[in-house]
């Protein structure tokens, strides 16, 4: 009897765990990975779609579209800003279409339908990745741009340094000290030249004049 009660308790615990997993398990859905710029289509399939009362598309729990038969389609500002549309054609009835997927379209999408058979929902996790070529191009641009920027900075720094040296040289040339030194050198050269002239003049022989004696 005790063994039977123990088995019954284990079975109840196992059943309770199964019920909890069933209650908290996510609704039917799947993960979709697409490349940036590609066309994404999400089909909202429902067995009782012909007996539709209301259909709602959501992205991250934010309503994008709300459709009720015989009434205008409600389009939210979020759907307009993300450039998402819902098809109303018979071939793609109630299909969510993203013409050119971008990073901003990444998220969880839900299609909620309310029919005569009861409510149902489908979920998708949409992941938008960058194109491999785009990644390579970005890496190439970075690899080329960084050395070019470093070289440009070095050239600008050298140009500024040369300009500063040139200004300093010009300032030194036109400074009062340089002018005084130049004047001193000119005076010294003039003095030497004058001394040389005097020396040459002193060493030059005087012409001899013979005396004339008056004959008496």
mmCIF file of C-alpha atoms in Angstrom:
data_model
loop_
_atom_site.group_PDB
_atom_site.id
_atom_site.type_symbol
_atom_site.label_atom_id
_atom_site.label_comp_id
_atom_site.label_asym_id
_atom_site.label_seq_id
_atom_site.Cartn_x
_atom_site.Cartn_y
_atom_site.Cartn_z
ATOM 1 C CA UNK A 1 0.000 0.000 0.000
ATOM 2 C CA UNK A 2 2.805 2.340 0.916
ATOM 3 C CA UNK A 3 4.614 1.447 -2.295
ATOM 4 C CA UNK A 4 1.449 2.189 -4.319
ATOM 5 C CA UNK A 5 1.035 5.547 -2.595
ATOM 6 C CA UNK A 6 4.667 6.381 -3.240
ATOM 7 C CA UNK A 7 4.340 5.558 -6.943
ATOM 8 C CA UNK A 8 1.158 7.580 -7.121
ATOM 9 C CA UNK A 9 2.945 10.584 -5.601
ATOM 10 C CA UNK A 10 5.789 10.305 -8.130
ATOM 11 C CA UNK A 11 3.324 10.098 -11.000
ATOM 12 C CA UNK A 12 1.527 13.208 -9.762
ATOM 13 C CA UNK A 13 4.794 15.123 -9.495
ATOM 14 C CA UNK A 14 5.823 14.063 -12.991
ATOM 15 C CA UNK A 15 2.420 15.055 -14.388
ATOM 16 C CA UNK A 16 2.660 18.445 -12.679
ATOM 17 C CA UNK A 17 6.113 19.065 -14.188
ATOM 18 C CA UNK A 18 4.845 18.118 -17.656
ATOM 19 C CA UNK A 19 1.897 20.485 -17.295
ATOM 20 C CA UNK A 20 4.188 23.340 -16.258
ATOM 21 C CA UNK A 21 6.452 22.750 -19.276
ATOM 22 C CA UNK A 22 3.408 22.707 -21.540
ATOM 23 C CA UNK A 23 2.007 25.929 -20.072
ATOM 24 C CA UNK A 24 5.266 27.896 -20.154
ATOM 25 C CA UNK A 25 6.592 26.452 -23.384
ATOM 26 C CA UNK A 26 6.767 28.999 -26.251
ATOM 27 C CA UNK A 27 4.239 28.934 -29.016
ATOM 28 C CA UNK A 28 5.016 27.439 -32.387
ATOM 29 C CA UNK A 29 7.838 29.324 -34.027
ATOM 30 C CA UNK A 30 11.251 29.181 -35.633
ATOM 31 C CA UNK A 31 14.399 31.192 -36.167
ATOM 32 C CA UNK A 32 15.026 32.787 -39.552
ATOM 33 C CA UNK A 33 18.397 34.261 -40.515
ATOM 34 C CA UNK A 34 18.604 36.546 -43.539
ATOM 35 C CA UNK A 35 21.241 38.805 -45.066
ATOM 36 C CA UNK A 36 20.854 42.575 -45.163
ATOM 37 C CA UNK A 37 19.053 43.758 -48.286
ATOM 38 C CA UNK A 38 17.240 40.473 -48.846
ATOM 39 C CA UNK A 39 13.459 40.025 -49.163
ATOM 40 C CA UNK A 40 11.795 38.447 -46.131
ATOM 41 C CA UNK A 41 8.332 36.848 -46.235
ATOM 42 C CA UNK A 42 6.500 35.482 -43.188
ATOM 43 C CA UNK A 43 3.410 33.386 -43.902
ATOM 44 C CA UNK A 44 0.675 33.309 -41.302
ATOM 45 C CA UNK A 45 -0.865 29.873 -41.794
ATOM 46 C CA UNK A 46 -4.072 28.912 -40.049
ATOM 47 C CA UNK A 47 -6.349 25.956 -40.651
ATOM 48 C CA UNK A 48 -9.419 28.065 -40.032
ATOM 49 C CA UNK A 49 -8.177 31.153 -41.901
ATOM 50 C CA UNK A 50 -11.376 31.196 -44.002
ATOM 51 C CA UNK A 51 -13.383 31.764 -40.821
ATOM 52 C CA UNK A 52 -11.141 34.638 -39.719
ATOM 53 C CA UNK A 53 -12.525 37.110 -37.217
ATOM 54 C CA UNK A 54 -9.367 39.161 -36.625
ATOM 55 C CA UNK A 55 -5.671 38.939 -37.514
ATOM 56 C CA UNK A 56 -2.844 40.871 -35.871
ATOM 57 C CA UNK A 57 0.843 41.097 -36.758
ATOM 58 C CA UNK A 58 3.236 42.138 -33.972
ATOM 59 C CA UNK A 59 6.939 42.835 -33.715
ATOM 60 C CA UNK A 60 8.428 42.604 -30.225
ATOM 61 C CA UNK A 61 4.863 42.856 -28.820
ATOM 62 C CA UNK A 62 4.245 46.071 -30.777
ATOM 63 C CA UNK A 63 1.283 45.923 -33.170
ATOM 64 C CA UNK A 64 2.212 46.389 -36.821
ATOM 65 C CA UNK A 65 -1.057 45.466 -38.574
ATOM 66 C CA UNK A 66 -4.570 44.705 -37.410
ATOM 67 C CA UNK A 67 -6.993 43.192 -39.916
ATOM 68 C CA UNK A 68 -10.713 42.580 -39.528
ATOM 69 C CA UNK A 69 -12.812 41.352 -42.482
ATOM 70 C CA UNK A 70 -14.960 44.015 -44.147
ATOM 71 C CA UNK A 71 -12.981 46.758 -42.402
ATOM 72 C CA UNK A 72 -9.978 48.827 -43.485
ATOM 73 C CA UNK A 73 -6.557 47.496 -42.596
ATOM 74 C CA UNK A 74 -4.985 49.245 -39.620
ATOM 75 C CA UNK A 75 -1.317 50.107 -40.230
ATOM 76 C CA UNK A 76 0.761 51.335 -37.291
ATOM 77 C CA UNK A 77 3.444 54.060 -37.497
ATOM 78 C CA UNK A 78 6.063 51.424 -36.601
ATOM 79 C CA UNK A 79 5.198 49.440 -39.746
ATOM 80 C CA UNK A 80 5.492 52.575 -41.877
ATOM 81 C CA UNK A 81 8.839 53.592 -40.371
ATOM 82 C CA UNK A 82 10.271 50.090 -40.872
ATOM 83 C CA UNK A 83 8.833 49.857 -44.402
ATOM 84 C CA UNK A 84 6.942 46.637 -43.656
ATOM 85 C CA UNK A 85 3.724 45.750 -45.460
ATOM 86 C CA UNK A 86 1.059 43.068 -45.231
ATOM 87 C CA UNK A 87 -0.139 41.447 -48.449
ATOM 88 C CA UNK A 88 -3.870 41.287 -49.090
ATOM 89 C CA UNK A 89 -3.650 39.402 -52.363
ATOM 90 C CA UNK A 90 -5.242 35.963 -52.607
ATOM 91 C CA UNK A 91 -1.929 34.265 -53.462
ATOM 92 C CA UNK A 92 -0.179 35.706 -50.364
ATOM 93 C CA UNK A 93 -3.094 36.465 -48.097
ATOM 94 C CA UNK A 94 -2.115 38.080 -44.757
ATOM 95 C CA UNK A 95 1.598 37.582 -45.476
ATOM 96 C CA UNK A 96 4.113 39.923 -43.851
ATOM 97 C CA UNK A 97 6.639 41.249 -46.387
ATOM 98 C CA UNK A 98 9.920 43.099 -45.830
ATOM 99 C CA UNK A 99 11.341 44.199 -49.176
ATOM 100 C CA UNK A 100 14.868 45.121 -48.068
ATOM 101 C CA UNK A 101 15.733 43.762 -44.650
ATOM 102 C CA UNK A 102 17.948 45.875 -42.400
ATOM 103 C CA UNK A 103 19.411 45.498 -38.923
ATOM 104 C CA UNK A 104 16.409 47.343 -37.496
ATOM 105 C CA UNK A 105 14.135 44.497 -38.663
ATOM 106 C CA UNK A 106 15.772 42.027 -36.272
ATOM 107 C CA UNK A 107 13.273 40.878 -33.646
ATOM 108 C CA UNK A 108 10.433 38.541 -32.712
ATOM 109 C CA UNK A 109 7.394 38.523 -35.000
ATOM 110 C CA UNK A 110 3.998 37.135 -34.019
ATOM 111 C CA UNK A 111 0.906 36.434 -36.064
ATOM 112 C CA UNK A 112 -2.208 36.235 -33.881
ATOM 113 C CA UNK A 113 -5.421 34.955 -35.439
ATOM 114 C CA UNK A 114 -8.855 34.771 -33.902
ATOM 115 C CA UNK A 115 -11.256 32.424 -35.714
ATOM 116 C CA UNK A 116 -14.438 30.544 -34.952
ATOM 117 C CA UNK A 117 -12.269 27.633 -33.800
ATOM 118 C CA UNK A 118 -10.460 29.846 -31.278
ATOM 119 C CA UNK A 119 -7.304 31.953 -31.061
ATOM 120 C CA UNK A 120 -3.981 30.791 -32.486
ATOM 121 C CA UNK A 121 -0.566 32.350 -32.904
ATOM 122 C CA UNK A 122 2.708 31.749 -34.702
ATOM 123 C CA UNK A 123 6.057 33.268 -33.823
ATOM 124 C CA UNK A 124 9.337 33.822 -35.672
ATOM 125 C CA UNK A 125 12.687 35.085 -34.529
ATOM 126 C CA UNK A 126 14.143 37.099 -37.397
ATOM 127 C CA UNK A 127 17.894 37.736 -37.396
ATOM 128 C CA UNK A 128 19.382 40.067 -40.005
ATOM 129 C CA UNK A 129 23.112 39.646 -40.591
ATOM 130 C CA UNK A 130 25.574 41.652 -42.656
ATOM 131 C CA UNK A 131 26.717 40.412 -46.002
ATOM 132 C CA UNK A 132 30.162 38.777 -46.005
ATOM 133 C CA UNK A 133 31.282 41.036 -48.854
ATOM 134 C CA UNK A 134 30.163 44.096 -46.902
ATOM 135 C CA UNK A 135 32.173 42.962 -43.883
ATOM 136 C CA UNK A 136 35.261 42.411 -46.019
ATOM 137 C CA UNK A 137 34.792 45.815 -47.655
ATOM 138 C CA UNK A 138 34.504 47.528 -44.262
ATOM 139 C CA UNK A 139 37.643 45.780 -43.013
ATOM 140 C CA UNK A 140 39.482 46.795 -46.186
ATOM 141 C CA UNK A 141 38.375 50.415 -45.810
ATOM 142 C CA UNK A 142 39.542 50.456 -42.187
ATOM 143 C CA UNK A 143 42.864 48.830 -43.111
ATOM 144 C CA UNK A 144 43.496 51.470 -45.788
ATOM 145 C CA UNK A 145 42.040 54.468 -43.969
ATOM 146 C CA UNK A 146 44.040 54.116 -40.743
ATOM 147 C CA UNK A 147 47.522 54.326 -42.376
ATOM 148 C CA UNK A 148 46.344 57.158 -44.650
ATOM 149 C CA UNK A 149 45.084 59.156 -41.687
ATOM 150 C CA UNK A 150 48.356 58.567 -39.795
ATOM 151 C CA UNK A 151 50.391 59.719 -42.811
ATOM 152 C CA UNK A 152 48.199 62.796 -43.214
ATOM 153 C CA UNK A 153 48.659 63.719 -39.561
ATOM 154 C CA UNK A 154 52.433 63.261 -39.891
ATOM 155 C CA UNK A 155 52.559 65.476 -43.005
ATOM 156 C CA UNK A 156 50.531 68.204 -41.306
ATOM 157 C CA UNK A 157 52.774 68.058 -38.227
ATOM 158 C CA UNK A 158 55.924 68.349 -40.371
ATOM 159 C CA UNK A 159 54.439 71.273 -42.318
ATOM 160 C CA UNK A 160 53.603 73.100 -39.075
ATOM 161 C CA UNK A 161 57.105 72.414 -37.701
ATOM 162 C CA UNK A 162 58.822 73.689 -40.872
ATOM 163 C CA UNK A 163 56.660 76.791 -40.891
ATOM 164 C CA UNK A 164 57.507 77.493 -37.246
ATOM 165 C CA UNK A 165 61.249 77.055 -37.952
ATOM 166 C CA UNK A 166 61.017 79.411 -40.934
ATOM 167 C CA UNK A 167 59.292 82.088 -38.862
ATOM 168 C CA UNK A 168 61.903 81.731 -36.137
ATOM 169 C CA UNK A 169 64.719 82.094 -38.679
ATOM 170 C CA UNK A 170 63.132 85.197 -40.168
ATOM 171 C CA UNK A 171 62.689 86.658 -36.685
ATOM 172 C CA UNK A 172 66.318 86.002 -35.842
ATOM 173 C CA UNK A 173 67.470 87.640 -39.079
ATOM 174 C CA UNK A 174 65.450 90.801 -38.471
ATOM 175 C CA UNK A 175 66.204 90.974 -34.749
ATOM 176 C CA UNK A 176 68.002 94.108 -33.302
ATOM 177 C CA UNK A 177 70.989 92.018 -32.223
ATOM 178 C CA UNK A 178 71.597 90.825 -35.775
ATOM 179 C CA UNK A 179 71.260 94.370 -37.105
ATOM 180 C CA UNK A 180 73.692 95.732 -34.494
ATOM 181 C CA UNK A 181 76.157 92.972 -35.313
ATOM 182 C CA UNK A 182 75.876 93.774 -39.019
ATOM 183 C CA UNK A 183 76.423 97.494 -38.326
ATOM 184 C CA UNK A 184 79.441 96.692 -36.155
ATOM 185 C CA UNK A 185 80.918 94.563 -38.915
ATOM 186 C CA UNK A 186 80.360 97.391 -41.425
ATOM 187 C CA UNK A 187 82.096 99.950 -39.120
ATOM 188 C CA UNK A 188 84.985 97.561 -38.562
ATOM 189 C CA UNK A 189 85.396 97.029 -42.296
ATOM 190 C CA UNK A 190 85.255 100.797 -42.919
ATOM 191 C CA UNK A 191 87.912 101.421 -40.259
ATOM 192 C CA UNK A 192 90.183 98.786 -41.772
ATOM 193 C CA UNK A 193 89.718 100.257 -45.207
ATOM 194 C CA UNK A 194 90.511 103.767 -43.933
ATOM 195 C CA UNK A 195 93.614 102.520 -42.119
ATOM 196 C CA UNK A 196 94.821 100.792 -45.238
ATOM 197 C CA UNK A 197 94.378 103.976 -47.245
ATOM 198 C CA UNK A 198 96.352 105.977 -44.699
ATOM 199 C CA UNK A 199 99.107 103.374 -44.697
ATOM 200 C CA UNK A 200 99.352 103.420 -48.459
ATOM 201 C CA UNK A 201 99.399 107.185 -48.440
ATOM 202 C CA UNK A 202 102.170 107.312 -45.849
ATOM 203 C CA UNK A 203 104.340 104.816 -47.669
ATOM 204 C CA UNK A 204 104.008 106.600 -51.035
ATOM 205 C CA UNK A 205 107.341 108.455 -51.918
ATOM 206 C CA UNK A 206 107.168 112.226 -52.179
ATOM 207 C CA UNK A 207 108.368 113.705 -55.493
ATOM 208 C CA UNK A 208 111.812 115.355 -55.164
ATOM 209 C CA UNK A 209 111.990 118.971 -56.250
ATOM 210 C CA UNK A 210 115.431 120.215 -57.207
ATOM 211 C CA UNK A 211 116.407 123.544 -55.786
ATOM 212 C CA UNK A 212 117.130 126.208 -58.304
ATOM 213 C CA UNK A 213 120.005 128.522 -57.359
ATOM 214 C CA UNK A 214 119.924 132.018 -58.648
ATOM 215 C CA UNK A 215 123.019 132.732 -60.648
ATOM 216 C CA UNK A 216 124.570 135.950 -59.571
#
